[in-house]
Amino acid sequence: MCHHCNYEELLSGADLEATPNRVRVLEVVGDNRFPLSASDIYKILERSSTINRVTVYRILDRLVENGVVERISTGGRAFYYGLAPNDYHQPHPHFYCKMCGQMDCLSPESLTVDTEALWKTYPGRIDKVEVRIDGICKNCEKRQTE
Amino acid sequence: MCHHCNYEELLSGADLEATPNRVRVLEVVGDNRFPLSASDIYKILERSSTINRVTVYRILDRLVENGVVERISTGGRAFYYGLAPNDYHQPHPHFYCKMCGQMDCLSPESLTVDTEALWKTYPGRIDKVEVRIDGICKNCEKRQTE
DNA sequence: AACCCAATGCAAATATATTGCATGAAGCTG
DNA sequence: CAGCTTCATGCAATATATTTGCATTGGGTT
């Protein structure tokens, strides 16, 4: 567990009853250094004890709705999920490797985006700014040349 | 047609034979002010004369591969397609409305991203930096309050 | 006790995209 | 020019990711 986060508290703080399944899902998402797909999360949970795939989707939806978890788009077909930004986790860009599908978190400073003007002037409602780098990660690049 | 772009030339310049279907697909993508989904493109093409959905997907794949068209992820499930950046089209961020699914192109200056440090230091291969704003567009926001 | 609601499970449906295989036209080779 | 190859296209089937409908269960409420 991230030493800043108590997952039960995170849940109740977001108006969500801390059911065992919700805690399990949130633990998997929160304990990972990088975002995971619903399918990844399901597989990890299945290893310890049974859970339904649909339940995982539904829990993820609720967590995203209530701002606990962030849904991140990839250059591929599935969404990935990571902890939503909060006091201890700043928003940050991600790197998506189109070969292995792994998504890395980049440091918030690695890329500076100035969104201030946009927030002021955009005529609609802005919920989120997503920055994603697509490419091929170091490992896959190496593997290719072998 | 965008007055800078001759679509046949764009195709042959990208090493792609300018077949009638490819030109049609590229016209639809290029003539639109904002990116479209494969399905949107298919529907528009069907209005003038018949084409297979799979052909549309395949043509889009080739166009993306050869750098003529850009595949843009959304906050939703489908990819959208727009002209790839070139001498006349700078890379720019997009706004995705989660209500109506419409994606707008924002001006390149509306948001400044400094990727220089990243390009220098990232250990893998970077193909693309995608910046997307998610939210609710002006129209949908208005419609909600009515 | 009767009721209600939310969480979960299972089966089926949906949306999007991809694959396999067939056809036909264009070009090349001998 | 006959035979071969290549590539674009079409059609049917399949794969993948996600969502929906409906039933069950358990906890709280009246």
mmCIF file of C-alpha atoms (C1' of nucleotides) in Angstrom:
data_model
loop_
_atom_site.group_PDB
_atom_site.id
_atom_site.type_symbol
_atom_site.label_atom_id
_atom_site.label_comp_id
_atom_site.label_asym_id
_atom_site.label_seq_id
_atom_site.Cartn_x
_atom_site.Cartn_y
_atom_site.Cartn_z
ATOM 1 C CA MET A 1 0.000 0.000 0.000
ATOM 2 C CA CYS A 2 1.094 3.509 -0.699
ATOM 3 C CA HIS A 3 2.011 4.777 2.762
ATOM 4 C CA HIS A 4 -0.089 7.882 2.312
ATOM 5 C CA CYS A 5 -3.286 6.091 1.451
ATOM 6 C CA ASN A 6 -5.640 4.154 3.585
ATOM 7 C CA TYR A 7 -7.921 2.606 1.037
ATOM 8 C CA GLU A 8 -10.903 2.187 3.332
ATOM 9 C CA GLU A 9 -10.653 5.865 4.172
ATOM 10 C CA LEU A 10 -10.277 6.813 0.546
ATOM 11 C CA LEU A 11 -13.478 4.963 -0.191
ATOM 12 C CA SER A 12 -15.551 6.338 2.615
ATOM 13 C CA GLY A 13 -14.148 9.789 1.952
ATOM 14 C CA ALA A 14 -15.576 9.443 -1.526
ATOM 15 C CA ASP A 15 -18.985 8.395 -0.251
ATOM 16 C CA LEU A 16 -18.496 4.780 -1.143
ATOM 17 C CA GLU A 17 -19.131 1.945 1.242
ATOM 18 C CA ALA A 18 -15.888 0.049 1.708
ATOM 19 C CA THR A 19 -17.060 -3.371 0.601
ATOM 20 C CA PRO A 20 -14.435 -6.123 0.483
ATOM 21 C CA ASN A 21 -14.484 -6.200 -3.320
ATOM 22 C CA ARG A 22 -14.070 -2.455 -3.599
ATOM 23 C CA VAL A 23 -11.160 -2.516 -1.237
ATOM 24 C CA ARG A 24 -9.575 -5.352 -3.185
ATOM 25 C CA VAL A 25 -9.937 -3.533 -6.492
ATOM 26 C CA LEU A 26 -8.615 -0.300 -5.061
ATOM 27 C CA GLU A 27 -5.677 -2.089 -3.474
ATOM 28 C CA VAL A 28 -4.645 -3.568 -6.788
ATOM 29 C CA VAL A 29 -4.933 -0.225 -8.538
ATOM 30 C CA GLY A 30 -3.242 1.712 -5.758
ATOM 31 C CA ASP A 31 -0.402 -0.677 -5.081
ATOM 32 C CA ASN A 32 0.732 -0.727 -8.679
ATOM 33 C CA ARG A 33 3.462 1.575 -9.848
ATOM 34 C CA PHE A 34 1.706 1.933 -13.212
ATOM 35 C CA PRO A 35 -1.886 1.836 -14.473
ATOM 36 C CA LEU A 36 -3.572 -1.463 -15.315
ATOM 37 C CA SER A 37 -6.397 -2.546 -17.578
ATOM 38 C CA ALA A 38 -9.668 -3.884 -16.163
ATOM 39 C CA SER A 39 -8.593 -7.252 -17.422
ATOM 40 C CA ASP A 40 -5.220 -7.074 -15.645
ATOM 41 C CA ILE A 41 -6.983 -6.129 -12.442
ATOM 42 C CA TYR A 42 -9.475 -8.958 -12.828
ATOM 43 C CA LYS A 43 -6.702 -11.503 -13.362
ATOM 44 C CA ILE A 44 -4.785 -10.342 -10.321
ATOM 45 C CA LEU A 45 -7.891 -10.494 -8.145
ATOM 46 C CA GLU A 46 -8.823 -13.951 -9.396
ATOM 47 C CA ARG A 47 -5.501 -15.252 -8.116
ATOM 48 C CA SER A 48 -6.451 -14.612 -4.516
ATOM 49 C CA SER A 49 -10.159 -15.339 -4.593
ATOM 50 C CA THR A 50 -13.021 -15.420 -7.027
ATOM 51 C CA ILE A 51 -14.685 -12.275 -8.315
ATOM 52 C CA ASN A 52 -16.814 -11.591 -11.349
ATOM 53 C CA ARG A 53 -15.410 -9.670 -14.284
ATOM 54 C CA VAL A 54 -18.531 -7.509 -14.419
ATOM 55 C CA THR A 55 -18.140 -6.645 -10.769
ATOM 56 C CA VAL A 56 -14.657 -5.391 -11.502
ATOM 57 C CA TYR A 57 -15.976 -3.193 -14.307
ATOM 58 C CA ARG A 58 -18.747 -1.880 -12.132
ATOM 59 C CA ILE A 59 -16.496 -1.146 -9.221
ATOM 60 C CA LEU A 60 -14.033 0.637 -11.493
ATOM 61 C CA ASP A 61 -16.857 2.728 -12.910
ATOM 62 C CA ARG A 62 -17.983 3.756 -9.437
ATOM 63 C CA LEU A 63 -14.444 4.563 -8.363
ATOM 64 C CA VAL A 64 -13.946 6.714 -11.444
ATOM 65 C CA GLU A 65 -17.307 8.446 -10.969
ATOM 66 C CA ASN A 66 -16.451 9.308 -7.411
ATOM 67 C CA GLY A 67 -12.980 10.504 -8.229
ATOM 68 C CA VAL A 68 -10.965 7.848 -6.459
ATOM 69 C CA VAL A 69 -9.584 6.268 -9.600
ATOM 70 C CA GLU A 70 -8.654 7.769 -12.931
ATOM 71 C CA ARG A 71 -9.555 6.190 -16.259
ATOM 72 C CA ILE A 72 -6.715 6.625 -18.695
ATOM 73 C CA SER A 73 -6.937 6.111 -22.417
ATOM 74 C CA THR A 74 -4.176 4.338 -24.264
ATOM 75 C CA GLY A 75 -3.046 4.102 -27.832
ATOM 76 C CA GLY A 76 -4.756 0.676 -27.713
ATOM 77 C CA ARG A 77 -8.315 -0.525 -27.257
ATOM 78 C CA ALA A 78 -8.668 -0.876 -23.514
ATOM 79 C CA PHE A 79 -8.762 1.719 -20.795
ATOM 80 C CA TYR A 80 -6.246 1.642 -18.026
ATOM 81 C CA TYR A 81 -6.872 2.622 -14.437
ATOM 82 C CA GLY A 82 -4.695 4.370 -11.887
ATOM 83 C CA LEU A 83 -5.204 6.272 -8.667
ATOM 84 C CA ALA A 84 -6.807 9.625 -9.311
ATOM 85 C CA PRO A 85 -4.741 12.669 -8.467
ATOM 86 C CA ASN A 86 -5.100 13.741 -4.848
ATOM 87 C CA ASP A 87 -3.033 15.510 -2.218
ATOM 88 C CA TYR A 88 -0.320 12.895 -2.454
ATOM 89 C CA HIS A 89 -0.466 12.104 -6.159
ATOM 90 C CA GLN A 90 -0.067 14.941 -8.578
ATOM 91 C CA PRO A 91 -1.493 14.608 -12.076
ATOM 92 C CA HIS A 92 1.219 13.356 -14.397
ATOM 93 C CA PRO A 93 1.641 12.197 -17.976
ATOM 94 C CA HIS A 94 1.919 8.577 -19.042
ATOM 95 C CA PHE A 95 3.976 6.701 -21.540
ATOM 96 C CA TYR A 96 2.254 3.940 -23.481
ATOM 97 C CA CYS A 97 4.337 1.291 -25.220
ATOM 98 C CA LYS A 98 2.554 0.128 -28.338
ATOM 99 C CA MET A 99 4.490 -3.134 -28.368
ATOM 100 C CA CYS A 100 3.987 -4.555 -24.902
ATOM 101 C CA GLY A 101 1.038 -2.415 -23.842
ATOM 102 C CA GLN A 102 2.710 -1.375 -20.636
ATOM 103 C CA MET A 103 1.935 2.104 -19.428
ATOM 104 C CA ASP A 104 4.461 3.987 -17.316
ATOM 105 C CA CYS A 105 3.888 6.973 -15.128
ATOM 106 C CA LEU A 106 6.163 9.876 -15.944
ATOM 107 C CA SER A 107 7.127 12.387 -13.335
ATOM 108 C CA PRO A 108 4.894 15.448 -13.207
ATOM 109 C CA GLU A 109 7.884 17.638 -14.074
ATOM 110 C CA SER A 110 9.031 15.615 -17.059
ATOM 111 C CA LEU A 111 6.659 17.570 -19.229
ATOM 112 C CA THR A 112 5.209 20.917 -18.440
ATOM 113 C CA VAL A 113 1.808 21.791 -19.753
ATOM 114 C CA ASP A 114 0.440 25.253 -19.311
ATOM 115 C CA THR A 115 -3.304 24.877 -19.227
ATOM 116 C CA GLU A 116 -4.076 28.109 -17.481
ATOM 117 C CA ALA A 117 -5.159 30.099 -20.510
ATOM 118 C CA LEU A 118 -7.386 27.264 -21.637
ATOM 119 C CA TRP A 119 -9.147 26.951 -18.295
ATOM 120 C CA LYS A 120 -9.889 30.630 -18.430
ATOM 121 C CA THR A 121 -11.107 30.842 -21.981
ATOM 122 C CA TYR A 122 -12.684 27.535 -22.919
ATOM 123 C CA PRO A 123 -16.437 27.958 -23.258
ATOM 124 C CA GLY A 124 -17.343 24.423 -22.125
ATOM 125 C CA ARG A 125 -16.687 22.464 -18.953
ATOM 126 C CA ILE A 126 -13.210 20.991 -18.567
ATOM 127 C CA ASP A 127 -12.938 17.893 -16.423
ATOM 128 C CA LYS A 128 -9.492 16.655 -17.154
ATOM 129 C CA VAL A 129 -6.360 17.186 -19.185
ATOM 130 C CA GLU A 130 -4.736 13.997 -20.321
ATOM 131 C CA VAL A 131 -1.221 13.888 -21.679
ATOM 132 C CA ARG A 132 0.062 10.659 -23.143
ATOM 133 C CA ILE A 133 3.298 9.833 -24.879
ATOM 134 C CA ASP A 134 3.111 6.931 -27.314
ATOM 135 C CA GLY A 135 6.101 4.985 -28.480
ATOM 136 C CA ILE A 136 8.184 1.933 -27.749
ATOM 137 C CA CYS A 137 9.708 1.369 -24.362
ATOM 138 C CA LYS A 138 13.368 0.710 -23.767
ATOM 139 C CA ASN A 139 12.888 -3.013 -23.219
ATOM 140 C CA CYS A 140 10.864 -3.600 -26.353
ATOM 141 C CA GLU A 141 13.242 -1.497 -28.398
ATOM 142 C CA LYS A 142 16.136 -3.625 -27.235
ATOM 143 C CA ARG A 143 14.254 -6.839 -27.911
ATOM 144 C CA GLN A 144 13.568 -5.724 -31.477
ATOM 145 C CA THR A 145 17.209 -5.339 -32.411
ATOM 146 C CA GLU A 146 18.210 -8.706 -30.999
ATOM 147 C CA MET B 1 -10.669 20.195 -49.595
ATOM 148 C CA CYS B 2 -8.145 22.029 -47.509
ATOM 149 C CA HIS B 3 -6.568 24.387 -50.006
ATOM 150 C CA HIS B 4 -3.085 23.299 -49.033
ATOM 151 C CA CYS B 5 -3.621 19.638 -49.586
ATOM 152 C CA ASN B 6 -3.915 17.672 -52.740
ATOM 153 C CA TYR B 7 -5.021 14.311 -51.454
ATOM 154 C CA GLU B 8 -3.688 12.293 -54.387
ATOM 155 C CA GLU B 9 -0.308 13.885 -53.827
ATOM 156 C CA LEU B 10 -0.469 13.301 -50.115
ATOM 157 C CA LEU B 11 -1.073 9.627 -50.810
ATOM 158 C CA SER B 12 1.621 9.127 -53.390
ATOM 159 C CA GLY B 13 4.014 11.187 -51.291
ATOM 160 C CA ALA B 14 3.409 8.642 -48.553
ATOM 161 C CA ASP B 15 4.095 5.710 -50.866
ATOM 162 C CA LEU B 16 0.471 4.771 -51.176
ATOM 163 C CA GLU B 17 -1.237 4.158 -54.480
ATOM 164 C CA ALA B 18 -4.077 6.661 -54.782
ATOM 165 C CA THR B 19 -6.934 4.217 -55.216
ATOM 166 C CA PRO B 20 -10.420 5.692 -55.446
ATOM 167 C CA ASN B 21 -11.381 4.366 -52.035
ATOM 168 C CA ARG B 22 -8.273 5.735 -50.381
ATOM 169 C CA VAL B 23 -8.887 9.129 -51.888
ATOM 170 C CA ARG B 24 -12.486 9.041 -50.710
ATOM 171 C CA VAL B 25 -11.504 8.154 -47.163
ATOM 172 C CA LEU B 26 -8.797 10.773 -47.066
ATOM 173 C CA GLU B 27 -11.153 13.406 -48.423
ATOM 174 C CA VAL B 28 -13.646 12.763 -45.680
ATOM 175 C CA VAL B 29 -10.963 12.919 -43.014
ATOM 176 C CA GLY B 30 -9.235 15.937 -44.496
ATOM 177 C CA ASP B 31 -12.300 17.996 -45.268
ATOM 178 C CA ASN B 32 -13.642 17.796 -41.743
ATOM 179 C CA ARG B 33 -12.904 20.501 -39.245
ATOM 180 C CA PHE B 34 -12.704 17.901 -36.486
ATOM 181 C CA PRO B 35 -11.703 14.236 -36.196
ATOM 182 C CA LEU B 36 -14.187 11.465 -36.947
ATOM 183 C CA SER B 37 -14.590 7.855 -35.900
ATOM 184 C CA ALA B 38 -14.205 5.014 -38.397
ATOM 185 C CA SER B 39 -17.916 4.554 -38.158
ATOM 186 C CA ASP B 40 -18.638 8.210 -38.936
ATOM 187 C CA ILE B 41 -16.362 7.992 -41.945
ATOM 188 C CA TYR B 42 -18.027 4.815 -43.126
ATOM 189 C CA LYS B 43 -21.480 6.348 -42.864
ATOM 190 C CA ILE B 44 -20.478 9.424 -44.801
ATOM 191 C CA LEU B 45 -18.899 7.341 -47.552
ATOM 192 C CA GLU B 46 -21.923 5.077 -47.810
ATOM 193 C CA ARG B 47 -24.059 8.082 -48.654
ATOM 194 C CA SER B 48 -22.272 8.647 -51.945
ATOM 195 C CA SER B 49 -21.493 5.081 -52.981
ATOM 196 C CA THR B 50 -21.027 1.689 -51.450
ATOM 197 C CA ILE B 51 -17.895 0.670 -49.581
ATOM 198 C CA ASN B 52 -17.199 -2.050 -47.066
ATOM 199 C CA ARG B 53 -16.719 -1.204 -43.430
ATOM 200 C CA VAL B 54 -13.618 -3.394 -43.290
ATOM 201 C CA THR B 55 -12.136 -1.551 -46.221
ATOM 202 C CA VAL B 56 -12.529 1.672 -44.307
ATOM 203 C CA TYR B 57 -10.732 0.203 -41.310
ATOM 204 C CA ARG B 58 -7.963 -1.143 -43.500
ATOM 205 C CA ILE B 59 -7.488 2.082 -45.370
ATOM 206 C CA LEU B 60 -7.382 4.036 -42.134
ATOM 207 C CA ASP B 61 -4.758 1.650 -40.782
ATOM 208 C CA ARG B 62 -2.592 2.133 -43.866
ATOM 209 C CA LEU B 63 -2.985 5.888 -43.734
ATOM 210 C CA VAL B 64 -1.982 5.946 -40.082
ATOM 211 C CA GLU B 65 0.958 3.612 -40.705
ATOM 212 C CA ASN B 66 2.232 5.843 -43.459
ATOM 213 C CA GLY B 67 1.779 9.012 -41.500
ATOM 214 C CA VAL B 68 -0.959 10.630 -43.554
ATOM 215 C CA VAL B 69 -3.613 10.336 -40.909
ATOM 216 C CA GLU B 70 -3.433 10.486 -37.146
ATOM 217 C CA ARG B 71 -5.270 8.100 -34.856
ATOM 218 C CA ILE B 72 -6.557 9.949 -31.836
ATOM 219 C CA SER B 73 -7.792 8.323 -28.684
ATOM 220 C CA THR B 74 -10.863 9.629 -26.956
ATOM 221 C CA GLY B 75 -12.351 9.377 -23.529
ATOM 222 C CA GLY B 76 -14.726 6.906 -25.207
ATOM 223 C CA ARG B 77 -14.321 3.513 -26.850
ATOM 224 C CA ALA B 78 -13.610 4.332 -30.474
ATOM 225 C CA PHE B 79 -10.613 5.923 -32.092
ATOM 226 C CA TYR B 80 -11.016 9.106 -34.033
ATOM 227 C CA TYR B 81 -9.065 10.040 -37.126
ATOM 228 C CA GLY B 82 -7.732 13.362 -38.339
ATOM 229 C CA LEU B 83 -5.087 14.559 -40.764
ATOM 230 C CA ALA B 84 -1.628 13.906 -39.382
ATOM 231 C CA PRO B 85 0.473 16.948 -38.631
ATOM 232 C CA ASN B 86 2.417 18.183 -41.640
ATOM 233 C CA ASP B 87 3.833 21.446 -42.962
ATOM 234 C CA TYR B 88 0.388 23.003 -43.022
ATOM 235 C CA HIS B 89 -1.150 21.371 -39.961
ATOM 236 C CA GLN B 90 0.655 21.757 -36.684
ATOM 237 C CA PRO B 91 0.098 19.215 -33.951
ATOM 238 C CA HIS B 92 -2.620 20.477 -31.633
ATOM 239 C CA PRO B 93 -4.656 19.299 -28.661
ATOM 240 C CA HIS B 94 -8.240 18.094 -28.854
ATOM 241 C CA PHE B 95 -11.301 18.542 -26.736
ATOM 242 C CA TYR B 96 -13.548 15.532 -26.298
ATOM 243 C CA CYS B 97 -17.113 16.008 -25.137
ATOM 244 C CA LYS B 98 -18.200 13.018 -23.091
ATOM 245 C CA MET B 99 -21.858 13.764 -23.723
ATOM 246 C CA CYS B 100 -22.124 14.058 -27.483
ATOM 247 C CA GLY B 101 -18.814 12.419 -28.404
ATOM 248 C CA GLN B 102 -17.780 15.284 -30.594
ATOM 249 C CA MET B 103 -14.106 16.058 -30.698
ATOM 250 C CA ASP B 104 -12.902 19.573 -31.402
ATOM 251 C CA CYS B 105 -9.499 20.694 -32.518
ATOM 252 C CA LEU B 106 -8.002 23.318 -30.251
ATOM 253 C CA SER B 107 -5.514 25.802 -31.561
ATOM 254 C CA PRO B 108 -1.895 24.781 -31.157
ATOM 255 C CA GLU B 109 -1.293 27.809 -28.923
ATOM 256 C CA SER B 110 -4.231 27.206 -26.632
ATOM 257 C CA LEU B 111 -2.070 24.959 -24.538
ATOM 258 C CA THR B 112 1.671 24.967 -24.446
ATOM 259 C CA VAL B 113 3.455 21.732 -23.782
ATOM 260 C CA ASP B 114 7.178 21.684 -23.321
ATOM 261 C CA THR B 115 8.301 18.252 -24.393
ATOM 262 C CA GLU B 116 11.893 19.122 -25.070
ATOM 263 C CA ALA B 117 13.382 17.718 -21.887
ATOM 264 C CA LEU B 118 11.448 14.521 -22.335
ATOM 265 C CA TRP B 119 12.616 13.967 -25.900
ATOM 266 C CA LYS B 120 16.182 14.354 -24.721
ATOM 267 C CA THR B 121 16.013 12.143 -21.688
ATOM 268 C CA TYR B 122 13.442 9.436 -22.311
ATOM 269 C CA PRO B 123 15.189 6.087 -22.746
ATOM 270 C CA GLY B 124 12.645 4.607 -25.182
ATOM 271 C CA ARG B 125 11.361 5.693 -28.569
ATOM 272 C CA ILE B 126 8.800 8.490 -28.599
ATOM 273 C CA ASP B 127 6.414 8.533 -31.535
ATOM 274 C CA LYS B 128 3.805 10.992 -30.476
ATOM 275 C CA VAL B 129 2.606 13.255 -27.716
ATOM 276 C CA GLU B 130 -1.139 13.357 -27.381
ATOM 277 C CA VAL B 131 -2.911 15.994 -25.353
ATOM 278 C CA ARG B 132 -6.626 15.667 -24.830
ATOM 279 C CA ILE B 133 -9.016 17.733 -22.788
ATOM 280 C CA ASP B 134 -12.097 15.894 -21.595
ATOM 281 C CA GLY B 135 -15.266 17.579 -20.504
ATOM 282 C CA ILE B 136 -18.623 18.780 -21.715
ATOM 283 C CA CYS B 137 -18.919 21.113 -24.645
ATOM 284 C CA LYS B 138 -20.780 24.382 -24.571
ATOM 285 C CA ASN B 139 -23.786 23.021 -26.445
ATOM 286 C CA CYS B 140 -24.267 19.990 -24.258
ATOM 287 C CA GLU B 141 -23.790 22.046 -21.130
ATOM 288 C CA LYS B 142 -26.529 24.391 -22.249
ATOM 289 C CA ARG B 143 -28.822 21.542 -23.182
ATOM 290 C CA GLN B 144 -28.404 20.045 -19.689
ATOM 291 C CA THR B 145 -29.691 23.098 -17.881
ATOM 292 C CA GLU B 146 -32.736 23.506 -20.074
ATOM 293 C "C1'" DA C 1 -42.128 -9.585 9.555
ATOM 294 C "C1'" DA C 2 -42.322 -7.057 5.342
ATOM 295 C "C1'" DC C 3 -39.936 -3.975 2.644
ATOM 296 C "C1'" DC C 4 -36.279 -1.685 0.240
ATOM 297 C "C1'" DC C 5 -31.856 -0.862 -1.581
ATOM 298 C "C1'" DA C 6 -27.274 -1.620 -2.971
ATOM 299 C "C1'" DA C 7 -23.643 -5.015 -4.203
ATOM 300 C "C1'" DT C 8 -22.781 -8.939 -6.657
ATOM 301 C "C1'" DG C 9 -23.119 -12.740 -10.042
ATOM 302 C "C1'" DC C 10 -24.292 -14.942 -14.409
ATOM 303 C "C1'" DA C 11 -25.821 -14.906 -19.165
ATOM 304 C "C1'" DA C 12 -26.567 -12.395 -22.968
ATOM 305 C "C1'" DA C 13 -26.046 -8.440 -25.738
ATOM 306 C "C1'" DT C 14 -23.478 -4.587 -27.775
ATOM 307 C "C1'" DA C 15 -19.782 -1.811 -29.879
ATOM 308 C "C1'" DT C 16 -15.615 -1.729 -32.059
ATOM 309 C "C1'" DA C 17 -12.074 -3.740 -34.496
ATOM 310 C "C1'" DT C 18 -9.565 -7.656 -36.728
ATOM 311 C "C1'" DT C 19 -8.787 -12.004 -39.368
ATOM 312 C "C1'" DG C 20 -9.258 -15.479 -42.963
ATOM 313 C "C1'" DC C 21 -10.326 -16.475 -47.196
ATOM 314 C "C1'" DA C 22 -12.069 -15.424 -52.060
ATOM 315 C "C1'" DT C 23 -12.110 -12.517 -56.118
ATOM 316 C "C1'" DG C 24 -10.548 -9.520 -59.608
ATOM 317 C "C1'" DA C 25 -7.626 -6.107 -61.771
ATOM 318 C "C1'" DA C 26 -2.854 -4.424 -62.808
ATOM 319 C "C1'" DG C 27 1.552 -5.296 -63.739
ATOM 320 C "C1'" DC C 28 5.566 -8.281 -64.609
ATOM 321 C "C1'" DT C 29 8.127 -12.414 -66.650
ATOM 322 C "C1'" DG C 30 9.416 -15.599 -69.640
ATOM 323 C "C1'" DC D 1 0.342 -13.640 -74.711
ATOM 324 C "C1'" DA D 2 -0.132 -17.256 -70.890
ATOM 325 C "C1'" DG D 3 1.117 -17.710 -66.377
ATOM 326 C "C1'" DC D 4 2.486 -15.726 -62.109
ATOM 327 C "C1'" DT D 5 2.452 -12.399 -58.430
ATOM 328 C "C1'" DT D 6 0.778 -8.590 -55.813
ATOM 329 C "C1'" DC D 7 -2.398 -5.798 -53.896
ATOM 330 C "C1'" DA D 8 -7.047 -3.663 -52.973
ATOM 331 C "C1'" DT D 9 -11.391 -4.977 -51.870
ATOM 332 C "C1'" DG D 10 -15.432 -7.595 -50.170
ATOM 333 C "C1'" DC D 11 -17.895 -10.806 -47.215
ATOM 334 C "C1'" DA D 12 -18.331 -13.798 -43.263
ATOM 335 C "C1'" DA D 13 -16.656 -15.020 -39.142
ATOM 336 C "C1'" DT D 14 -14.180 -14.016 -35.024
ATOM 337 C "C1'" DA D 15 -12.003 -11.448 -31.249
ATOM 338 C "C1'" DT D 16 -11.897 -8.010 -27.643
ATOM 339 C "C1'" DA D 17 -13.642 -4.826 -24.371
ATOM 340 C "C1'" DT D 18 -17.468 -3.362 -22.233
ATOM 341 C "C1'" DT D 19 -22.387 -3.000 -20.941
ATOM 342 C "C1'" DT D 20 -27.105 -4.517 -19.876
ATOM 343 C "C1'" DG D 21 -30.873 -7.245 -17.934
ATOM 344 C "C1'" DC D 22 -32.307 -9.920 -14.586
ATOM 345 C "C1'" DA D 23 -31.893 -12.805 -10.331
ATOM 346 C "C1'" DT D 24 -30.002 -13.369 -5.668
ATOM 347 C "C1'" DT D 25 -28.458 -12.039 -1.259
ATOM 348 C "C1'" DG D 26 -27.640 -9.566 2.885
ATOM 349 C "C1'" DG D 27 -28.124 -5.321 5.681
ATOM 350 C "C1'" DG D 28 -30.717 -1.850 7.252
ATOM 351 C "C1'" DT D 29 -35.715 0.378 7.972
ATOM 352 C "C1'" DT D 30 -40.476 0.759 8.823
#
